[in-house]
Amino acid sequence: MPVAPDAITTLAALARIDLADQEAKTFSQQLPKVVEYVGQLQQAETHHVPTEDVPSQPLRPDETADADLADAMLNQAPDRDDRAWKVKSVW
Amino acid sequence: MDLTNLTIADVRAGYAAKEFSAVELATSVLGRIETADPAFGAFLRVREKAMEDAEAVDARLNANEPARPLEGVPVAIKDNMLLAGETMTAGSKILGPYQAVYTATAVQRLQDAGAIIVGHTNLDEFAMGASTENSAYQPTRNPWNVAMVPGGSSGGSAVAVATGQAVIALGSDTGGSIRQPASFCNVVGFKPSYGRVSRFGLVALASSLDQIGPFAKTVEDAATVYRVIAGSDAHDATTNPTALPDVDLGAPVAGLRIGIPQEFFGDGVDPKVAKVVMEAAKEFEKLGATLVDVSLPHSRDGLATYYIILPAEASSNLARYDGIRYGLSVQDGSSLLDVYTHTRARGFGPEVKRRIMLGTFALSAGYADAYYHQAQRVRGVVREEFHTVFDRVDVLLTPTSPTVAFPLGARTQDPLTMYLADLLTVPANLADIPAISIPAGFVNDLPVGLQLMGKRWDESAVLQAAAAYQRATDWHTRRPPVAA
């Protein structure tokens, strides 16, 4: 299934990456080859495989505990307002 | 005693006989990193607190306290594992630098066992790569031939062990990132079953594939570290809550059924590498094992399956790097959206961007069924094929990598050529099974690794077979030429 030429721009927007023109050009040459390679999977025969029964961790009681990490985390905020991360307006 | 060629047992014996102290060993290791590592670039940062830890070990030993399993053993950790209070880069500029606010479970268990963490090793950015060339900081060079790559993404950890700059190192393996560099650098690299080692505190790449595992010079050391880091963790819901089975490394392999899957020896595999590995297989026959020809038809689809599932999961996991809560934050635009798009444009390297976009594509409306959901269906069939083959055999034996180490720069222009390095390793990640790479010979003076795979949760069979091979051979004792 070929990738449309403007696909790189659309994908970059979806992925929240502002690609430079040269990057976009390089990727639009490289990515279709990868897509073609992985696209071979469409020829693969598959059948329904039942879900594996795997042991997993039991749930813990729904109780809060203080991890005391807030300061360490806030200290790395690119921009902060007291105990909050400060960001540009969503609107 | 050569302080650069010690096993865990050597370290423990050395302390017990008072041949050297932890401070002396740590000084020697840190000194070696300072003089030798500029030629290899294995380490991103040396850990200043290592000497403090060594002093604490000496205090314990002098007080005759019982030695813990890794007491005073110098270890290196791949720089995608958190250690509270210390910088972590994930080999990327987008983290900023980032200071870890908690410690990864696997790292905590090393420390609780007495290990001295000497430094953080280089990796492909966010563990995406097979050569460590995608690191945003520096390339790492193969000590067997410095014009060659060490493999990736855990290239730094593999080289640290291969050059005696650490006794043990931790790496992570999503599609071969422990086993392939182990193969390229002539060391042991072990990926346990998915769910054996906690991923808490490991930077997530593909959450259904990632596992942490050890690099070591011997299977015995790899098994020791595995037992320290593995086991149930309440912080990681995907870990197996049942008790870790004992491993008897001395168990003989007479009667062991070893499957040789034809798909791992044909197209795309260097015939010289295949030949070395088939000769290694004959060693197992001499030890009394039986070789069984088997076929895993869907393993041929493994790479395509992997290169859909991995980018899809990575695109989701890497969405958190957005310039908001930590790390690089580019504020030169006018809108919040600009913060995201400019930060990620500036902070991510090209391979990371490529894989995020591939993943976005595979999950996007109109394509998700043909790509992502189809890949999940194929993955189910791959898992089932491995499951079935283990009714007939106990372990599988294959080359770890289709080739020996390739030159720096040889595969950086065409991403697909780099992805092909993972051909023989991704099936074990897709099938959630344990797999190890052990030294098995040389081609053109470059190491060849042999891969053993086992049924899920059957690390014992894999480690036992690997240990038996090392008792009968000496490939793993070869050391690369290292500048003093």
Coordinates of C-alpha atoms in Angstrom, one line a residue:
Chain A
M1 CA 0.0 0.0 0.0
P2 CA 1.9 3.2 -1.1
V3 CA 2.2 6.1 1.3
A4 CA 0.9 9.3 -0.1
P5 CA 3.4 12.1 -0.7
D6 CA 1.9 14.5 1.8
A7 CA 1.7 11.6 4.3
I8 CA 4.9 12.7 6.0
T9 CA 3.5 16.1 6.8
T10 CA 0.3 14.6 8.1
L11 CA 2.1 12.0 10.2
A12 CA 4.5 14.6 11.6
A13 CA 1.6 16.7 12.6
L14 CA -0.1 13.7 14.3
A15 CA 3.2 12.9 16.1
R16 CA 3.6 16.5 17.2
I17 CA 7.0 16.9 15.5
D18 CA 7.9 20.0 13.5
L19 CA 10.0 18.5 10.8
A20 CA 12.5 20.6 9.0
D21 CA 12.1 20.6 5.2
Q22 CA 15.3 18.5 4.6
E23 CA 14.2 16.0 7.2
A24 CA 10.7 15.7 5.7
K25 CA 12.4 15.1 2.3
T26 CA 14.7 12.4 3.6
F27 CA 12.0 10.7 5.5
S28 CA 9.6 10.7 2.5
Q29 CA 12.3 8.7 0.7
Q30 CA 13.2 6.4 3.5
L31 CA 9.9 5.6 5.1
P32 CA 8.0 4.2 2.1
K33 CA 10.7 1.5 1.8
V34 CA 10.1 0.4 5.4
V35 CA 6.3 0.5 4.9
E36 CA 6.7 -1.7 1.8
Y37 CA 8.9 -4.1 3.8
V38 CA 6.5 -4.4 6.7
G39 CA 3.5 -4.4 4.4
Q40 CA 4.5 -8.0 3.3
L41 CA 2.7 -9.0 6.5
Q42 CA -0.6 -8.6 4.7
Q43 CA 0.3 -11.8 2.8
A44 CA 1.0 -13.7 6.1
E45 CA -1.5 -16.4 6.9
T46 CA -3.0 -16.0 10.3
H47 CA -5.6 -17.8 12.3
H48 CA -7.2 -17.1 15.6
V49 CA -4.9 -17.8 18.5
P50 CA -6.6 -18.0 22.0
T51 CA -5.3 -15.6 24.6
E52 CA -2.5 -17.0 26.7
D53 CA -3.2 -17.5 30.4
V54 CA -0.3 -15.7 32.1
P55 CA 0.3 -15.2 35.8
S56 CA 0.1 -11.5 36.7
Q57 CA 0.4 -9.4 39.8
P58 CA -2.6 -9.3 42.2
L59 CA -4.3 -6.0 42.6
R60 CA -3.4 -4.1 45.7
P61 CA -6.1 -2.4 48.0
D62 CA -7.2 1.0 46.6
E63 CA -5.5 3.1 49.2
T64 CA -3.4 6.3 48.7
A65 CA 0.1 6.7 50.0
D66 CA 2.4 9.7 49.8
A67 CA 5.4 8.9 47.6
D68 CA 6.9 12.3 48.6
L69 CA 8.2 12.9 45.1
A70 CA 6.4 16.1 44.4
D71 CA 9.4 18.4 45.1
A72 CA 11.9 16.4 43.2
M73 CA 9.5 16.4 40.2
L74 CA 8.5 20.1 40.4
N75 CA 12.2 21.1 40.7
Q76 CA 12.5 20.0 37.1
A77 CA 9.6 21.9 35.7
P78 CA 10.7 24.0 32.7
D79 CA 8.3 26.7 34.1
R80 CA 6.5 26.6 37.4
D81 CA 4.1 28.6 39.5
D82 CA 4.5 27.5 43.1
R83 CA 3.2 23.9 43.2
A84 CA 2.1 23.9 39.6
W85 CA 3.7 23.3 36.2
K86 CA 3.1 26.5 34.2
V87 CA 2.2 26.1 30.5
K88 CA 1.1 28.2 27.6
S89 CA -2.6 28.7 27.3
V90 CA -4.5 25.7 25.9
W91 CA -6.8 28.1 24.0
Chain B
M1 CA 45.8 -10.6 40.1
D2 CA 44.6 -8.9 36.9
L3 CA 41.9 -6.6 38.3
T4 CA 40.5 -6.1 34.8
N5 CA 39.6 -9.7 34.2
L6 CA 37.6 -10.7 37.3
T7 CA 34.5 -12.8 37.6
I8 CA 32.0 -12.3 40.5
A9 CA 33.6 -15.4 42.1
D10 CA 37.1 -13.8 41.7
V11 CA 35.9 -10.6 43.3
R12 CA 34.4 -12.4 46.3
A13 CA 37.5 -14.6 46.7
G14 CA 39.8 -11.6 46.4
Y15 CA 37.9 -9.8 49.2
A16 CA 37.7 -12.9 51.4
A17 CA 41.5 -13.5 51.1
K18 CA 42.1 -9.7 51.6
E19 CA 44.0 -9.5 48.3
F20 CA 42.4 -6.2 47.6
S21 CA 39.8 -4.0 49.1
A22 CA 36.6 -2.7 47.5
V23 CA 38.2 0.8 47.5
E24 CA 41.2 -0.6 45.6
L25 CA 39.1 -2.4 43.1
A26 CA 36.8 0.6 42.6
T27 CA 39.9 2.8 42.1
S28 CA 41.3 0.4 39.6
V29 CA 38.0 0.2 37.7
L30 CA 37.5 4.0 37.7
G31 CA 41.1 4.5 36.6
R32 CA 40.7 2.0 33.8
I33 CA 37.6 3.8 32.6
E34 CA 39.5 7.1 32.6
T35 CA 42.4 5.8 30.6
A36 CA 40.9 3.1 28.4
D37 CA 37.4 4.4 27.7
P38 CA 38.2 7.4 25.4
A39 CA 39.1 4.8 22.8
F40 CA 35.7 3.1 23.1
G41 CA 33.2 5.6 24.4
A42 CA 31.3 2.9 26.4
F43 CA 30.5 5.3 29.3
L44 CA 28.4 8.4 29.2
R45 CA 29.1 9.3 32.8
V46 CA 31.1 7.8 35.6
R47 CA 29.4 7.7 39.0
E48 CA 31.1 9.8 41.6
K49 CA 29.3 8.0 44.5
A50 CA 31.1 4.7 43.5
M51 CA 34.0 5.4 45.9
E52 CA 31.5 6.1 48.8
D53 CA 29.8 2.7 48.0
A54 CA 33.2 1.0 48.0
E55 CA 34.1 2.5 51.4
A56 CA 30.8 1.2 52.8
V57 CA 31.5 -2.3 51.4
D58 CA 34.9 -2.3 53.0
A59 CA 33.4 -1.3 56.3
R60 CA 31.0 -4.3 56.1
L61 CA 33.7 -6.7 55.1
N62 CA 36.0 -5.5 57.8
A63 CA 33.2 -5.9 60.3
N64 CA 32.9 -9.5 59.1
E65 CA 29.4 -9.0 58.0
P66 CA 28.2 -11.7 55.6
A67 CA 28.9 -10.9 52.0
R68 CA 25.7 -10.3 49.9
P69 CA 25.5 -12.0 46.4
L70 CA 27.2 -9.0 44.6
E71 CA 29.1 -7.5 47.5
G72 CA 31.5 -5.0 46.1
V73 CA 31.2 -6.0 42.5
P74 CA 31.6 -3.2 40.0
V75 CA 28.6 -2.9 37.7
A76 CA 27.6 -0.6 34.9
I77 CA 24.0 0.3 33.9
K78 CA 22.7 1.3 30.6
D79 CA 21.6 4.9 30.6
N80 CA 17.9 4.2 30.2
M81 CA 17.5 2.9 33.8
L82 CA 16.7 5.3 36.6
L83 CA 18.9 5.7 39.7
A84 CA 17.4 8.2 42.1
G85 CA 19.2 11.5 42.3
E86 CA 21.3 10.9 39.2
T87 CA 21.1 12.1 35.7
M88 CA 19.5 9.8 33.0
T89 CA 19.7 10.7 29.3
A90 CA 18.3 7.7 27.5
G91 CA 21.0 8.6 24.9
S92 CA 18.9 11.6 23.9
K93 CA 19.0 15.4 24.1
I94 CA 15.3 15.6 24.9
L95 CA 15.6 14.7 28.5
G96 CA 17.5 17.6 29.1
P97 CA 19.2 16.7 31.5
Y98 CA 16.8 14.7 33.7
Q99 CA 17.3 13.8 37.3
A100 CA 15.7 10.5 38.3
V101 CA 13.3 10.8 41.2
Y102 CA 13.2 7.1 41.9
T103 CA 15.3 4.0 41.3
A104 CA 14.5 1.2 38.9
T105 CA 13.7 -2.1 40.7
A106 CA 16.4 -4.0 38.8
V107 CA 19.0 -1.3 39.8
Q108 CA 17.7 -1.3 43.4
R109 CA 18.1 -5.0 43.6
L110 CA 21.7 -4.8 42.4
Q111 CA 22.4 -2.2 45.1
D112 CA 20.7 -4.2 47.8
A113 CA 22.9 -7.1 46.8
G114 CA 26.0 -5.0 47.4
A115 CA 26.9 -4.1 43.9
I116 CA 28.9 -0.8 43.2
I117 CA 27.5 1.0 40.3
V118 CA 30.5 2.6 38.6
G119 CA 28.8 4.4 35.7
H120 CA 26.1 4.8 33.1
T121 CA 26.7 3.4 29.6
N122 CA 26.0 4.6 26.1
L123 CA 23.1 3.4 24.1
D124 CA 21.2 4.1 20.8
E125 CA 18.8 7.0 21.6
F126 CA 15.8 5.6 23.5
A127 CA 17.2 2.1 22.8
M128 CA 16.3 2.4 19.1
G129 CA 19.1 0.9 17.1
A130 CA 21.5 -2.0 16.5
S131 CA 24.8 -0.2 16.5
T132 CA 24.8 2.5 19.3
E133 CA 25.4 5.0 16.5
N134 CA 22.0 6.6 17.2
S135 CA 23.2 8.0 20.6
A136 CA 22.9 11.7 20.6
Y137 CA 26.2 11.9 22.5
Q138 CA 28.9 9.7 21.1
P139 CA 29.5 6.6 19.1
T140 CA 30.8 3.5 20.9
R141 CA 33.5 1.4 19.3
N142 CA 34.0 -2.3 19.2
P143 CA 37.1 -3.3 21.2
W144 CA 37.8 -6.1 18.7
N145 CA 38.2 -3.6 15.9
V146 CA 37.6 0.1 16.7
A147 CA 36.4 0.8 13.1
M148 CA 33.4 -1.5 13.8
V149 CA 30.2 -1.0 15.7
P150 CA 29.8 -2.8 19.1
G151 CA 26.2 -3.6 18.2
G152 CA 23.2 -2.0 19.9
S153 CA 21.3 -0.7 21.5
S154 CA 23.2 -1.7 24.7
G155 CA 26.6 -1.2 23.0
G156 CA 28.1 0.7 25.9
S157 CA 27.2 -2.1 28.4
A158 CA 28.6 -4.8 26.2
V159 CA 31.9 -2.9 25.7
A160 CA 32.2 -2.1 29.4
V161 CA 32.2 -5.8 30.2
A162 CA 34.3 -6.9 27.2
T163 CA 37.1 -4.4 28.1
G164 CA 37.1 -5.1 31.8
Q165 CA 35.7 -1.7 32.7
A166 CA 33.0 -3.4 34.7
V167 CA 32.5 -7.0 35.9
I168 CA 28.8 -7.0 35.1
A169 CA 26.5 -4.6 33.2
L170 CA 22.8 -4.3 32.8
G171 CA 21.2 -3.8 29.4
S172 CA 17.7 -3.8 28.0
D173 CA 16.5 -6.0 25.1
T174 CA 13.4 -5.2 23.0
G175 CA 14.4 -6.8 19.7
G176 CA 17.9 -8.0 20.5
S177 CA 19.6 -5.1 22.2
I178 CA 21.4 -7.2 24.8
R179 CA 22.1 -10.3 22.7
Q180 CA 23.3 -8.7 19.5
P181 CA 26.0 -6.5 21.1
A182 CA 27.0 -9.4 23.3
S183 CA 27.5 -11.4 20.1
F184 CA 29.5 -8.5 18.5
C185 CA 31.7 -8.1 21.6
N186 CA 32.4 -11.7 22.6
V187 CA 30.5 -11.6 25.9
V188 CA 27.5 -13.3 27.4
G189 CA 24.2 -11.4 27.0
F190 CA 20.9 -12.8 28.5
K191 CA 17.3 -11.7 27.9
P192 CA 15.0 -13.4 30.4
S193 CA 11.3 -14.3 29.6
Y194 CA 9.1 -11.3 29.3
G195 CA 7.7 -10.8 32.8
R196 CA 10.8 -12.2 34.7
V197 CA 12.5 -8.8 35.4
S198 CA 10.6 -5.7 36.5
R199 CA 10.5 -2.9 33.9
F200 CA 9.8 -0.4 36.7
G201 CA 12.3 2.4 36.2
L202 CA 13.3 1.3 32.7
V203 CA 12.6 4.0 30.1
A204 CA 9.7 2.4 28.2
L205 CA 10.3 1.7 24.5
A206 CA 7.8 -1.1 23.6
S207 CA 6.1 -2.1 26.7
S208 CA 5.1 -5.6 25.4
L209 CA 8.6 -6.4 24.4
D210 CA 11.1 -4.7 26.7
Q211 CA 13.2 -6.7 29.2
I212 CA 16.2 -5.9 31.3
G213 CA 19.1 -8.4 31.4
P214 CA 22.8 -8.9 32.3
F215 CA 26.0 -8.8 30.4
A216 CA 28.9 -10.9 31.8
K217 CA 32.0 -12.7 30.8
T218 CA 30.6 -16.0 31.9
V219 CA 27.2 -17.7 32.0
E220 CA 27.7 -18.3 35.7
D221 CA 28.0 -14.5 36.3
A222 CA 25.0 -13.8 34.1
A223 CA 22.9 -16.3 36.0
T224 CA 24.0 -14.8 39.3
V225 CA 22.9 -11.3 38.3
Y226 CA 19.7 -12.7 36.7
R227 CA 18.8 -14.3 40.1
V228 CA 19.4 -11.0 41.9
I229 CA 17.3 -8.8 39.6
A230 CA 14.5 -11.2 38.5
G231 CA 11.3 -12.0 40.3
S232 CA 7.9 -10.6 41.3
D233 CA 7.6 -6.8 41.6
A234 CA 4.4 -5.1 42.8
H235 CA 5.5 -2.0 40.9
D236 CA 5.3 -3.9 37.5
A237 CA 2.0 -5.6 36.9
T238 CA 3.5 -7.7 34.1
T239 CA 5.9 -9.5 36.4
N240 CA 5.4 -13.2 37.2
P241 CA 4.3 -13.3 40.9
T242 CA 5.4 -16.9 41.4
A243 CA 8.7 -17.8 43.1
L244 CA 11.9 -17.9 40.9
P245 CA 13.0 -21.5 40.2
D246 CA 16.5 -22.5 41.2
V247 CA 19.0 -23.0 38.4
D248 CA 21.4 -25.9 38.5
L249 CA 24.1 -24.7 36.1
G250 CA 26.1 -27.9 36.6
A251 CA 23.3 -30.1 35.1
P252 CA 24.6 -32.2 32.2
V253 CA 23.1 -31.8 28.7
A254 CA 23.1 -35.5 27.9
G255 CA 19.7 -36.2 26.5
L256 CA 18.9 -32.5 25.9
R257 CA 16.9 -32.0 22.7
I258 CA 18.2 -29.0 20.7
G259 CA 16.1 -27.7 17.9
I260 CA 17.9 -26.2 14.8
P261 CA 15.3 -24.0 13.1
Q262 CA 16.0 -23.9 9.4
E263 CA 14.6 -20.4 9.0
F264 CA 17.5 -19.0 11.1
F265 CA 20.3 -20.3 8.9
G266 CA 19.2 -19.5 5.4
D267 CA 18.5 -16.3 3.5
G268 CA 20.0 -13.2 4.9
V269 CA 22.5 -15.0 7.2
D270 CA 26.2 -14.9 6.4
P271 CA 27.2 -18.5 5.5
K272 CA 30.5 -18.1 7.5
V273 CA 28.5 -17.2 10.6
A274 CA 26.1 -20.1 10.0
K275 CA 29.1 -22.4 9.7
V276 CA 30.6 -21.3 13.0
V277 CA 27.3 -21.8 14.7
M278 CA 26.7 -25.3 13.2
E279 CA 30.2 -26.3 14.4
A280 CA 29.2 -25.1 17.9
A281 CA 26.0 -27.2 17.6
K282 CA 28.2 -30.2 17.1
E283 CA 29.9 -29.5 20.4
F284 CA 26.5 -30.1 22.1
E285 CA 26.2 -33.4 20.3
K286 CA 29.6 -34.4 21.7
L287 CA 28.2 -33.6 25.1
G288 CA 25.3 -36.0 24.5
A289 CA 22.6 -33.7 23.3
T290 CA 20.4 -34.5 20.3
L291 CA 20.1 -32.1 17.5
V292 CA 16.6 -32.0 15.9
D293 CA 15.8 -30.2 12.6
V294 CA 12.7 -28.0 13.1
S295 CA 10.8 -25.3 11.2
L296 CA 9.3 -22.1 12.5
P297 CA 7.7 -20.8 9.3
H298 CA 6.2 -17.6 10.7
S299 CA 9.6 -16.6 12.2
R300 CA 10.3 -15.3 8.7
D301 CA 7.6 -12.7 9.3
G302 CA 9.1 -11.7 12.7
L303 CA 11.0 -8.7 11.5
A304 CA 8.1 -7.1 9.7
T305 CA 5.9 -7.9 12.7
Y306 CA 8.4 -6.3 15.1
Y307 CA 8.9 -3.2 12.9
I308 CA 5.1 -2.5 13.1
I309 CA 4.6 -3.3 16.8
L310 CA 7.7 -1.6 18.1
P311 CA 7.1 1.8 16.4
A312 CA 3.4 1.7 17.3
E313 CA 4.2 1.1 21.0
A314 CA 7.1 3.5 20.9
S315 CA 5.0 6.3 19.4
S316 CA 2.7 6.0 22.3
N317 CA 5.4 5.7 25.0
L318 CA 7.4 8.7 23.6
A319 CA 4.4 11.0 23.6
R320 CA 5.3 12.0 27.1
Y321 CA 8.4 13.9 25.9
D322 CA 6.6 17.1 25.2
G323 CA 8.6 19.9 27.0
I324 CA 6.0 20.3 29.7
R325 CA 7.0 18.5 32.9
Y326 CA 10.8 18.0 32.6
G327 CA 13.6 18.0 30.1
L328 CA 14.2 20.1 27.1
S329 CA 11.4 22.7 26.6
V330 CA 11.5 24.9 23.5
Q331 CA 9.5 28.0 24.1
D332 CA 10.3 30.0 20.9
G333 CA 6.9 29.5 19.3
S334 CA 3.6 31.3 20.1
S335 CA 1.3 28.4 21.1
L336 CA 1.3 25.4 23.4
L337 CA 1.3 23.2 20.3
D338 CA 4.5 24.9 19.2
V339 CA 6.1 23.8 22.6
Y340 CA 5.3 20.2 21.7
T341 CA 6.3 20.3 18.1
H342 CA 9.4 22.4 18.5
T343 CA 10.7 20.5 21.6
R344 CA 10.3 17.2 19.9
A345 CA 11.8 18.4 16.6
R346 CA 14.9 19.7 18.4
G347 CA 15.1 17.0 21.1
F348 CA 14.7 13.8 19.1
G349 CA 17.3 12.3 16.7
P350 CA 16.4 11.1 13.2
E351 CA 15.9 7.4 14.0
V352 CA 13.5 8.2 16.9
K353 CA 11.5 10.5 14.6
R354 CA 11.4 7.9 11.9
R355 CA 10.1 5.2 14.3
I356 CA 7.5 7.5 15.9
M357 CA 6.2 8.4 12.5
L358 CA 6.1 4.8 11.4
G359 CA 4.2 3.9 14.6
T360 CA 1.8 6.8 14.0
F361 CA 1.2 5.5 10.5
A362 CA 0.6 1.9 11.6
L363 CA -2.0 3.1 14.2
S364 CA -3.7 5.7 12.0
A365 CA -7.2 5.5 10.8
G366 CA -7.5 3.5 7.6
Y367 CA -4.2 1.7 8.1
A368 CA -4.4 0.3 11.6
D369 CA -6.2 -2.9 10.6
A370 CA -3.8 -3.8 7.8
Y371 CA -0.7 -2.9 9.8
Y372 CA -1.0 -2.9 13.6
H373 CA -3.8 -5.4 14.0
Q374 CA -2.4 -7.7 11.4
A375 CA 1.0 -7.5 13.2
Q376 CA -0.7 -8.5 16.4
R377 CA -2.4 -11.5 14.7
V378 CA 0.9 -12.6 13.2
R379 CA 2.6 -12.2 16.6
G380 CA 0.0 -14.6 18.1
V381 CA 0.9 -17.2 15.4
V382 CA 4.6 -16.7 16.0
R383 CA 4.1 -17.3 19.8
E384 CA 2.0 -20.4 19.1
E385 CA 4.7 -21.8 16.7
F386 CA 7.4 -21.5 19.4
H387 CA 5.0 -23.0 22.0
T388 CA 4.4 -26.0 19.8
V389 CA 8.1 -26.6 18.9
F390 CA 8.9 -26.8 22.6
D391 CA 6.9 -30.0 22.7
R392 CA 9.6 -31.6 20.6
V393 CA 12.7 -29.8 21.8
D394 CA 14.0 -28.3 25.0
V395 CA 16.0 -25.4 23.6
L396 CA 16.6 -23.9 20.1
L397 CA 20.0 -23.1 18.8
T398 CA 20.6 -20.3 16.2
P399 CA 23.2 -17.6 15.3
T400 CA 22.5 -14.5 17.3
S401 CA 23.1 -12.1 14.5
P402 CA 23.1 -12.6 10.7
T403 CA 26.6 -11.1 10.5
V404 CA 29.6 -10.2 12.6
A405 CA 30.2 -6.5 13.6
F406 CA 29.9 -4.1 10.6
P407 CA 31.8 -0.8 10.1
L408 CA 30.7 2.4 11.8
G409 CA 28.7 4.3 9.2
A410 CA 28.0 1.3 7.0
R411 CA 24.3 1.1 7.7
T412 CA 23.3 4.6 8.8
Q413 CA 22.0 5.8 5.4
D414 CA 19.5 3.1 4.8
P415 CA 17.3 2.3 7.8
L416 CA 16.1 -1.0 6.5
T417 CA 19.7 -2.4 6.3
M418 CA 20.1 -1.6 10.0
Y419 CA 16.7 -3.2 10.9
L420 CA 17.9 -6.4 9.3
A421 CA 20.5 -6.8 12.1
D422 CA 17.6 -7.8 14.3
L423 CA 16.4 -10.6 12.0
L424 CA 17.3 -13.5 14.4
T425 CA 16.7 -11.9 17.7
V426 CA 13.2 -10.3 17.4
P427 CA 11.3 -13.7 17.4
A428 CA 12.3 -14.3 21.1
N429 CA 10.9 -10.9 22.1
L430 CA 7.7 -11.5 20.1
A431 CA 7.3 -14.9 21.7
D432 CA 8.1 -13.6 25.2
I433 CA 10.7 -16.4 25.6
P434 CA 14.2 -16.4 27.3
A435 CA 17.2 -16.1 25.0
I436 CA 21.0 -15.9 25.6
S437 CA 23.9 -15.1 23.3
I438 CA 27.3 -16.7 24.2
P439 CA 30.6 -16.5 22.4
A440 CA 31.0 -19.3 19.8
G441 CA 33.9 -18.4 17.5
F442 CA 35.2 -15.8 15.1
V443 CA 34.9 -14.8 11.5
N444 CA 37.4 -12.3 10.1
D445 CA 38.8 -11.9 13.7
L446 CA 35.3 -10.6 14.8
P447 CA 33.2 -12.5 17.4
V448 CA 30.3 -14.7 16.5
G449 CA 27.6 -15.3 19.1
L450 CA 25.4 -18.4 19.4
Q451 CA 21.8 -17.9 20.5
L452 CA 19.9 -20.4 22.7
M453 CA 16.2 -19.9 23.2
G454 CA 13.9 -21.7 25.6
K455 CA 10.2 -22.0 26.5
R456 CA 8.8 -19.1 28.4
W457 CA 9.8 -19.2 32.1
D458 CA 12.4 -21.9 31.3
E459 CA 15.5 -19.8 31.9
S460 CA 16.9 -22.9 33.6
A461 CA 17.2 -24.9 30.4
V462 CA 18.8 -22.0 28.5
L463 CA 21.3 -21.2 31.3
Q464 CA 22.2 -24.9 31.8
A465 CA 22.8 -25.5 28.1
A466 CA 24.9 -22.3 27.9
A467 CA 26.9 -23.2 31.0
A468 CA 27.6 -26.7 29.6
Y469 CA 28.9 -25.2 26.4
Q470 CA 31.3 -22.9 28.3
R471 CA 32.7 -25.8 30.3
A472 CA 33.5 -27.6 27.0
T473 CA 34.9 -24.6 25.1
D474 CA 37.0 -21.4 25.7
W475 CA 35.7 -18.8 23.2
H476 CA 34.4 -16.8 26.1
T477 CA 37.8 -16.5 27.6
R478 CA 39.2 -14.5 24.7
R479 CA 39.8 -10.9 25.5
P480 CA 40.1 -8.0 23.0
P481 CA 43.3 -6.0 22.7
V482 CA 42.7 -3.0 24.9
A483 CA 45.0 0.1 25.2
A484 CA 46.4 0.3 28.7

